[in-house]
Short mmCIF file of C-alpha atoms in Angstrom, two decimals:
data_model
loop_
_atom_site.label_atom_id
_atom_site.label_comp_id
_atom_site.label_asym_id
_atom_site.label_seq_id
_atom_site.Cartn_x
_atom_site.Cartn_y
_atom_site.Cartn_z
CA MET A 1 0.00 0.00 0.00
CA GLU A 2 1.29 3.43 -0.94
CA PHE A 3 1.17 6.34 1.50
CA THR A 4 1.52 10.02 0.57
CA VAL A 5 1.77 13.38 2.34
CA GLY A 6 1.30 15.96 -0.40
CA ARG A 7 -2.44 16.62 -0.14
CA ARG A 8 -2.69 17.01 3.62
CA LEU A 9 0.47 19.13 3.96
CA ALA A 10 -0.56 21.40 1.09
CA ARG A 11 -4.08 21.81 2.47
CA ARG A 12 -2.72 22.61 5.93
CA ALA A 13 -0.21 25.05 4.47
CA ARG A 14 -2.86 26.90 2.45
CA THR A 15 -5.12 27.20 5.50
CA THR A 16 -2.28 28.54 7.65
CA LEU A 17 -1.18 31.01 4.97
CA ALA A 18 -4.73 32.30 4.51
CA PHE A 19 -5.29 32.97 8.23
CA ALA A 20 -1.79 34.35 8.76
CA GLY A 21 -2.09 36.66 5.73
CA ALA A 22 -5.44 37.93 7.00
CA GLY A 23 -3.81 38.55 10.38
CA VAL A 24 -0.99 40.60 8.85
CA LEU A 25 -3.44 42.70 6.84
CA ALA A 26 -5.63 43.22 9.92
CA GLY A 27 -2.59 44.29 11.95
CA LEU A 28 -1.49 46.75 9.28
CA ALA A 29 -5.01 48.19 9.00
CA TRP A 30 -5.16 48.54 12.78
CA LEU A 31 -1.79 50.29 12.80
CA VAL A 32 -2.82 52.74 10.07
CA ALA A 33 -6.24 53.41 11.61
CA GLY A 34 -4.64 54.12 14.99
CA ARG A 35 -3.00 57.31 13.65
CA GLY A 36 -0.43 57.80 16.34
CA GLY A 37 -2.18 55.76 19.02
CA GLY A 38 -0.76 52.71 20.70
CA VAL A 39 1.25 50.46 18.40
CA ALA A 40 1.88 47.54 20.78
CA GLY A 41 -1.33 45.71 19.89
CA PRO A 42 -0.98 45.94 16.09
CA LEU A 43 2.70 44.97 16.27
CA VAL A 44 1.91 41.86 18.32
CA VAL A 45 -0.73 40.83 15.76
CA ILE A 46 1.69 41.43 12.87
CA VAL A 47 4.54 39.50 14.52
CA LEU A 48 2.34 36.51 15.40
CA SER A 49 0.79 36.47 11.94
CA SER A 50 4.23 36.67 10.36
CA ALA A 51 5.27 33.61 12.35
CA GLY A 52 2.18 31.88 10.98
CA LEU A 53 3.23 32.84 7.45
CA TRP A 54 6.64 31.32 8.05
CA GLY A 55 5.05 28.13 9.34
CA GLY A 56 2.72 27.94 6.34
CA TRP A 57 5.56 28.39 3.87
CA SER A 58 7.55 25.71 5.71
CA GLU A 59 4.63 23.28 5.46
CA LEU A 60 4.23 24.08 1.76
CA ALA A 61 7.95 23.46 1.19
CA ARG A 62 7.74 20.12 3.02
CA SER A 63 4.84 19.05 0.82
CA ARG A 64 7.09 19.44 -2.23
CA LYS A 65 10.06 17.50 -0.84
CA PRO A 66 10.65 13.94 -2.09
CA PHE A 67 8.59 11.47 -0.07
CA ARG A 68 7.64 7.86 -0.55
CA LEU A 69 6.32 5.25 1.83
CA ARG A 70 5.18 1.89 0.56
CA VAL A 71 4.38 -1.11 2.75
CA ASP A 72 3.96 -4.46 0.97
CA ASP A 73 5.09 -8.08 1.02
CA PHE A 74 8.63 -7.08 0.10
CA GLY A 75 9.11 -4.67 2.97
CA ILE A 76 9.13 -0.89 3.34
CA THR A 77 10.14 1.32 0.43
CA LEU A 78 11.20 4.94 1.01
CA HIS A 79 12.25 7.62 -1.42
CA ASP A 80 15.90 7.04 -0.45
CA ALA A 81 15.99 3.38 0.61
CA GLU A 82 14.40 -0.03 0.20
CA LEU A 83 14.28 -2.39 3.16
CA SER A 84 13.05 -5.96 2.95
CA TRP A 85 11.39 -7.42 6.01
CA GLU A 86 14.55 -9.47 6.64
CA GLN A 87 16.46 -6.17 6.99
CA ILE A 88 13.98 -4.82 9.55
CA ASP A 89 14.22 -5.80 13.19
CA ALA A 90 11.06 -3.97 14.28
CA VAL A 91 8.64 -1.29 13.19
CA ALA A 92 6.12 0.50 15.41
CA LEU A 93 3.69 3.38 15.70
CA HIS A 94 5.45 5.25 18.49
CA HIS A 95 3.52 7.81 20.56
CA PRO A 96 5.68 10.70 21.79
CA PRO A 97 5.50 11.42 25.52
CA ARG A 98 2.91 13.99 26.54
CA SER A 99 2.40 16.28 29.49
CA ASP A 100 -0.63 16.00 31.76
CA ASP A 101 -2.37 19.03 30.28
CA GLU A 102 -2.26 18.11 26.60
CA SER A 103 -4.03 15.55 24.46
CA GLN A 104 -2.29 12.51 23.08
CA PRO A 105 -0.16 13.53 20.05
CA PRO A 106 -0.40 11.44 16.87
CA PRO A 107 2.09 8.56 16.65
CA LEU A 108 5.29 8.45 14.63
CA LEU A 109 6.18 5.61 12.28
CA VAL A 110 9.55 4.39 13.58
CA LEU A 111 11.83 1.58 12.44
CA TRP A 112 14.73 -0.35 13.92
CA PRO A 113 16.88 -1.91 11.17
CA ALA A 114 18.51 -5.31 11.58
CA PRO A 115 22.18 -5.44 12.69
CA GLY A 116 24.51 -4.16 10.00
CA VAL A 117 21.73 -2.37 8.08
CA GLY A 118 21.69 1.41 7.87
CA LEU A 119 19.58 4.13 6.29
CA PRO A 120 20.90 7.17 4.40
CA ARG A 121 19.42 9.54 6.98
CA ARG A 122 20.14 10.62 10.52
CA PRO A 123 18.82 8.41 13.34
CA ASP A 124 16.62 9.77 16.06
CA ARG A 125 18.23 11.80 18.82
CA GLY A 126 17.26 13.67 21.94
CA GLN A 127 14.65 11.43 23.58
CA GLY A 128 16.88 9.21 25.69
CA VAL A 129 18.91 6.15 24.79
CA LEU A 130 16.38 3.61 26.00
CA SER A 131 13.58 4.94 23.82
CA ASN A 132 15.70 5.18 20.69
CA VAL A 133 17.65 1.94 20.61
CA LEU A 134 17.17 -1.77 20.98
CA ALA A 135 19.89 -3.68 22.75
CA ASP A 136 20.40 -7.30 21.77
CA ALA A 137 23.45 -9.44 22.50
CA GLY A 138 25.52 -6.39 23.31
CA GLN A 139 24.66 -4.61 20.06
CA VAL A 140 22.90 -1.26 19.95
CA ARG A 141 20.70 -0.49 16.97
CA LEU A 142 19.44 3.00 16.25
CA ARG A 143 15.87 4.05 15.70
CA TYR A 144 14.73 5.98 12.61
CA THR A 145 11.56 8.01 12.26
CA LEU A 146 10.07 7.43 8.82
CA ALA A 147 6.94 9.58 8.93
CA ARG A 148 4.64 11.59 11.16
CA THR A 149 1.23 10.02 10.85
CA HIS A 150 -0.64 13.33 11.08
CA ASP A 151 1.10 14.33 7.81
CA LEU A 152 -0.13 11.28 5.87
CA ASP A 153 -3.04 11.59 3.50
CA GLN A 154 -4.16 8.13 4.63
CA SER A 155 -5.37 7.25 8.13
CA VAL A 156 -3.41 5.71 10.97
CA THR A 157 -5.79 2.74 10.79
CA ASP A 158 -4.77 2.12 7.17
CA LEU A 159 -1.09 2.29 8.08
CA ALA A 160 -1.48 -0.02 11.09
CA GLY A 161 -3.45 -2.49 8.98
CA ALA A 162 -0.76 -2.57 6.29
CA LEU A 163 2.00 -3.07 8.89
CA ALA A 164 0.07 -5.87 10.60
CA ARG A 165 -0.78 -7.57 7.30
CA HIS A 166 2.72 -7.47 5.79
CA GLY A 167 5.05 -7.04 8.78
CA GLY A 168 3.76 -9.86 10.96
CA ALA A 169 5.76 -10.18 14.18
CA ARG A 170 8.03 -7.30 13.19
CA PHE A 171 5.16 -4.92 13.84
CA GLU A 172 5.35 -4.10 17.55
CA THR A 173 1.92 -3.51 19.07
CA ALA A 174 2.93 -3.37 22.75
CA PRO A 175 6.16 -2.75 24.70
CA ARG A 176 8.56 -5.67 24.55
CA ALA A 177 8.71 -5.68 28.33
CA VAL A 178 4.99 -6.51 28.24
CA ARG A 179 4.87 -8.93 25.34
CA GLN A 180 7.22 -10.08 22.61
CA PRO A 181 6.01 -9.22 19.08
CA THR A 182 3.48 -11.70 17.70
CA PRO A 183 1.52 -11.47 14.44
CA LEU A 184 -1.94 -10.11 15.15
CA SER A 185 -3.46 -12.73 12.88
CA VAL A 186 -2.48 -15.54 15.28
CA ALA A 187 -2.74 -13.65 18.57
CA GLY A 188 -6.49 -13.79 19.06
CA PRO A 189 -8.45 -15.64 21.73
CA GLU A 190 -8.23 -19.38 21.20
CA HIS A 191 -11.33 -20.24 23.20
CA ARG A 192 -14.33 -18.99 21.26
CA GLY A 193 -16.67 -21.81 22.15
CA PRO A 194 -19.95 -21.50 24.03
CA LYS A 195 -18.11 -20.39 27.15
CA PRO A 196 -20.30 -17.95 29.12
CA GLU A 197 -19.22 -14.47 30.12
CA VAL A 198 -17.78 -13.91 33.58
CA PHE A 199 -18.82 -10.96 35.74
CA PHE A 200 -16.95 -9.55 38.72
CA THR A 201 -18.88 -7.15 40.97
CA PRO A 202 -18.01 -6.09 44.52
CA ALA A 203 -20.20 -7.87 47.04
CA ILE A 204 -22.15 -5.19 48.96
CA PRO A 205 -24.04 -6.38 52.08
CA GLY A 206 -27.77 -5.75 52.11
CA PRO A 207 -27.74 -3.13 54.91
CA ALA A 208 -24.92 -1.20 53.25
CA ARG A 209 -26.72 -1.22 49.90
CA THR A 210 -29.92 -0.03 51.59
CA ALA A 211 -28.02 2.76 53.34
CA ARG A 212 -26.51 3.88 50.04
CA GLY A 213 -29.95 3.99 48.44
CA LEU A 214 -31.38 6.02 51.31
CA ALA A 215 -28.45 8.43 51.18
CA ALA A 216 -28.97 8.94 47.43
CA GLY A 217 -32.68 9.57 47.99
CA ALA A 218 -32.00 12.05 50.80
CA LEU A 219 -29.54 14.00 48.63
CA LEU A 220 -32.05 14.17 45.76
CA ALA A 221 -34.78 15.31 48.16
CA LEU A 222 -32.49 18.04 49.52
CA ALA A 223 -31.68 19.10 45.96
CA ALA A 224 -35.39 19.32 45.16
CA VAL A 225 -36.07 21.45 48.25
CA LEU A 226 -33.25 23.79 47.32
CA LEU A 227 -35.03 24.45 44.01
CA LEU A 228 -38.09 25.90 45.74
CA PRO A 229 -36.79 29.51 45.49
CA LEU A 230 -37.14 29.16 41.72
CA ALA A 231 -40.93 28.85 42.21
CA ASP A 232 -40.97 32.20 44.01
CA LEU A 233 -38.86 33.68 41.24
CA ALA A 234 -41.31 32.41 38.61
CA THR A 235 -44.49 33.55 40.39
CA ARG A 236 -43.51 36.72 42.29
CA ARG A 237 -40.49 37.75 40.15
CA GLU A 238 -38.27 37.89 43.20
CA LEU A 239 -36.04 35.64 45.27
CA PRO A 240 -36.98 34.84 48.90
CA PHE A 241 -33.48 35.78 50.03
CA SER A 242 -30.96 38.55 49.47
CA PRO A 243 -29.29 38.63 46.04
CA VAL A 244 -25.96 38.46 47.88
CA LEU A 245 -26.77 34.86 48.78
CA PHE A 246 -27.53 33.86 45.20
CA GLY A 247 -23.98 32.60 44.56
CA PRO A 248 -23.78 30.33 47.63
CA TRP A 249 -27.34 29.07 47.01
CA PHE A 250 -26.54 28.19 43.41
CA ALA A 251 -23.29 26.39 44.41
CA VAL A 252 -24.99 24.35 47.15
CA THR A 253 -27.92 23.44 44.89
CA ALA A 254 -25.66 22.33 42.02
CA ALA A 255 -23.51 20.28 44.41
CA ALA A 256 -26.57 18.61 45.94
CA TRP A 257 -27.93 17.62 42.52
CA TRP A 258 -24.54 16.31 41.35
CA LEU A 259 -23.99 14.27 44.51
CA GLY A 260 -27.55 12.95 44.44
CA VAL A 261 -27.43 11.81 40.81
CA HIS A 262 -23.90 10.39 41.26
CA SER A 263 -24.93 8.46 44.39
CA LEU A 264 -28.06 7.12 42.72
CA ARG A 265 -26.04 5.96 39.72
CA ARG A 266 -23.49 4.22 41.95
CA TRP A 267 -26.33 2.54 43.86
CA ARG A 268 -28.10 1.28 40.75
CA ARG A 269 -25.00 0.51 38.62
CA PRO A 270 -22.04 -0.50 40.84
CA LEU A 271 -18.50 -1.19 39.67
CA ARG A 272 -18.32 -4.26 37.40
CA LEU A 273 -15.80 -6.13 35.24
CA ARG A 274 -17.15 -8.19 32.35
CA VAL A 275 -14.98 -10.76 30.52
CA GLY A 276 -16.20 -12.92 27.66
CA PRO A 277 -15.38 -14.44 24.27
CA ASP A 278 -16.06 -11.15 22.47
CA GLY A 279 -13.97 -8.85 24.68
CA LEU A 280 -13.87 -7.25 28.07
CA GLY A 281 -15.54 -4.23 29.60
CA VAL A 282 -15.59 -2.19 32.76
CA ARG A 283 -18.40 -0.22 34.33
CA ASP A 284 -16.78 2.40 36.54
CA VAL A 285 -18.12 3.91 39.76
CA ALA A 286 -19.89 6.62 37.75
CA GLY A 287 -21.87 3.98 35.84
CA THR A 288 -20.04 4.60 32.54
CA GLU A 289 -19.45 1.50 30.42
CA PHE A 290 -16.18 0.95 28.54
CA TRP A 291 -16.11 -2.07 26.19
CA VAL A 292 -13.07 -3.35 24.27
CA PRO A 293 -13.43 -6.17 21.69
CA TRP A 294 -10.55 -8.62 21.51
CA GLU A 295 -9.85 -7.57 17.92
CA ALA A 296 -8.83 -4.14 19.27
CA VAL A 297 -6.52 -5.55 21.99
CA ALA A 298 -2.81 -6.05 21.33
CA ALA A 299 -2.11 -7.15 24.90
CA VAL A 300 -3.84 -7.26 28.26
CA THR A 301 -1.79 -7.34 31.43
CA VAL A 302 -2.21 -7.65 35.17
CA GLY A 303 0.31 -5.58 37.08
CA PRO A 304 1.09 -2.26 38.75
CA CYS A 305 -0.20 0.95 37.23
CA PRO A 306 2.41 2.31 34.76
CA GLY A 307 4.50 5.11 36.16
CA ALA A 308 3.23 4.68 39.74
CA SER A 309 5.09 3.51 42.82
CA ASP A 310 1.99 1.71 44.09
CA THR A 311 2.38 -2.06 43.67
CA ARG A 312 -1.34 -2.90 43.73
CA GLN A 313 -2.53 -4.86 40.69
CA TRP A 314 -4.53 -3.30 37.86
CA LEU A 315 -6.06 -4.65 34.68
CA ILE A 316 -4.37 -2.84 31.78
CA VAL A 317 -5.25 -2.97 28.08
CA TRP A 318 -2.78 -2.14 25.27
CA PRO A 319 -4.90 -1.44 22.16
CA VAL A 320 -3.86 -2.34 18.64
CA PRO A 321 -2.17 0.74 17.11
CA GLY A 322 -4.53 2.68 14.89
CA VAL A 323 -7.69 1.27 16.46
CA PRO A 324 -9.64 4.11 18.13
CA LEU A 325 -11.18 3.40 21.51
CA ALA A 326 -13.96 5.45 23.10
CA ARG A 327 -11.74 6.44 26.00
CA GLU A 328 -8.85 8.82 26.56
CA SER A 329 -5.55 6.99 26.91
CA SER A 330 -4.25 6.74 30.45
CA HIS A 331 -0.52 6.29 29.93
CA VAL A 332 2.15 6.07 27.24
CA VAL A 333 4.85 3.46 27.98
CA ASP A 334 7.78 3.12 25.58
CA GLY A 335 5.71 4.76 22.86
CA HIS A 336 2.67 2.49 23.30
CA VAL A 337 -0.71 3.58 24.67
CA ALA A 338 -2.07 1.85 27.78
CA HIS A 339 -5.62 2.03 29.15
CA VAL A 340 -5.80 1.34 32.89
CA LEU A 341 -9.21 -0.25 33.45
CA VAL A 342 -9.73 -1.21 37.09
CA ARG A 343 -7.82 -1.91 40.30
CA LEU A 344 -8.31 -5.60 40.94
CA ASP A 345 -8.35 -5.51 44.73
CA ARG A 346 -11.68 -3.67 44.44
CA LEU A 347 -13.28 -6.77 42.89
CA PRO A 348 -13.97 -10.17 44.49
CA GLY A 349 -11.04 -12.56 44.23
CA GLY A 350 -8.54 -9.90 43.19
CA ALA A 351 -5.74 -10.64 40.74
CA GLU A 352 -5.52 -14.32 41.78
CA ARG A 353 -9.01 -15.00 40.46
CA ILE A 354 -9.43 -12.39 37.74
CA GLY A 355 -6.06 -13.01 36.03
CA PRO A 356 -6.79 -16.64 35.06
CA ALA A 357 -10.33 -15.70 33.98
CA VAL A 358 -9.03 -12.99 31.64
CA GLN A 359 -6.30 -15.31 30.32
CA SER A 360 -8.83 -18.03 29.49
CA PHE A 361 -10.47 -15.65 27.01
CA ALA A 362 -7.52 -13.45 25.94
CA GLY A 363 -5.25 -16.32 24.93
CA GLU A 364 -1.86 -15.14 23.65
CA ARG A 365 -2.82 -11.54 24.28
CA PHE A 366 -2.56 -12.05 28.05
CA SER A 367 0.66 -11.20 29.89
CA ALA A 368 1.07 -11.22 33.64
#
C-alpha cells in the first residue's frame, strides 16, 4: 500500500497562509487606523501572523520535498531506501510522551533496522537512549523516524493495517517488556466456544446497599427542596433571600444535585468487570461502560499501574495501534498507549481469580 503526504500538507499550508495573511493585513489596518495611538497591539498581531506565514511556507515546502512510503510483502520502500522485512528488526507506531495538560499527540512511524543495516538519513536523537535503541546481545541499533502520521493523506488505521498484514511479528503492538512481538493474525483468543461471560462485581451487604440507596434519595430530596426559590422567582419575580446569597445558594444546589445523581447511579450501577469471548468491559463507579473487543486488543496485562510507585494490581489494556477506543488513553509506555481499566483488589477474588479468567479468554494476548 502506498502512502503520501502531499495533499494534507498542502491543504494545511494553504489554511495557515490564509489565516496568517489575514492577520498581517488586519494588523497593518489597525496600525494605520490608529494614527499615532498605541502600536503595541498591532505589532503583536503582525509578529504573530508573520510567524504563521513562516510556518505555512515551511509546510508548503515540506509538501514538495521527495517522499515515498510503501508497505507491501517485500518490505518498506522509502524515497531514499528499500528495506526488505529481513532487513527490519522492528517497526512501530510510536507515541511521543505527553504532558498531563495536553491531548495525546499522533504517533510516529519508527523503524529499527537489523544489525549491520543502515539508512541514508540521521537516526533519532534527543529522547533518551532507552527509547531510541534496541539492545540485543551487546549490540545497539538506532531508531529511525520514517513519517509523522498526522502528515499522511491516509489514516493511521490504514497504516497499522498494512503493517500488521505485511510485517507480521516485526510490527510491535505493545512494549517488549509486556509482550514479545506476535503477528496479530495468530494472537487472538483461542477459546471462542460457548463459554459464558464472567462478571466480577463487589459484594455489597444488604444493609450497606440499603443505606446507600437512602443516602442517594436524601440527597435528591435536599436538591429538590433547594429548588423551591425558583418557584418564588417564577411567580412573584423575586427571590426569597438577598441577592448576595444567590452565589452560595446556586453552588450548594448544584452540588446537591450532582452528589444525588452520582450516588443514585453508583447505587443502581455498581462497579463491574465483564470478561467474555467477544472482549472485556468495565463499568466504573460513575456507571459509565467501557467495552473493548478482543480484535482491538494487542495485549492485556495484570500488574502495577504504569508510572506509579503503588504495587497494587490493575487490569491494563494495550490497544492495537490505529484502532480508536472510546476512551482517553491513560498512559504512554515506551511509545505504546495503555488504558488502565480497574484496580483488581476492588473486585472479588482480586488478581488471583481475575487473572486466570481474563487469560482463558484473551489467549496469547494475556501477559502477567
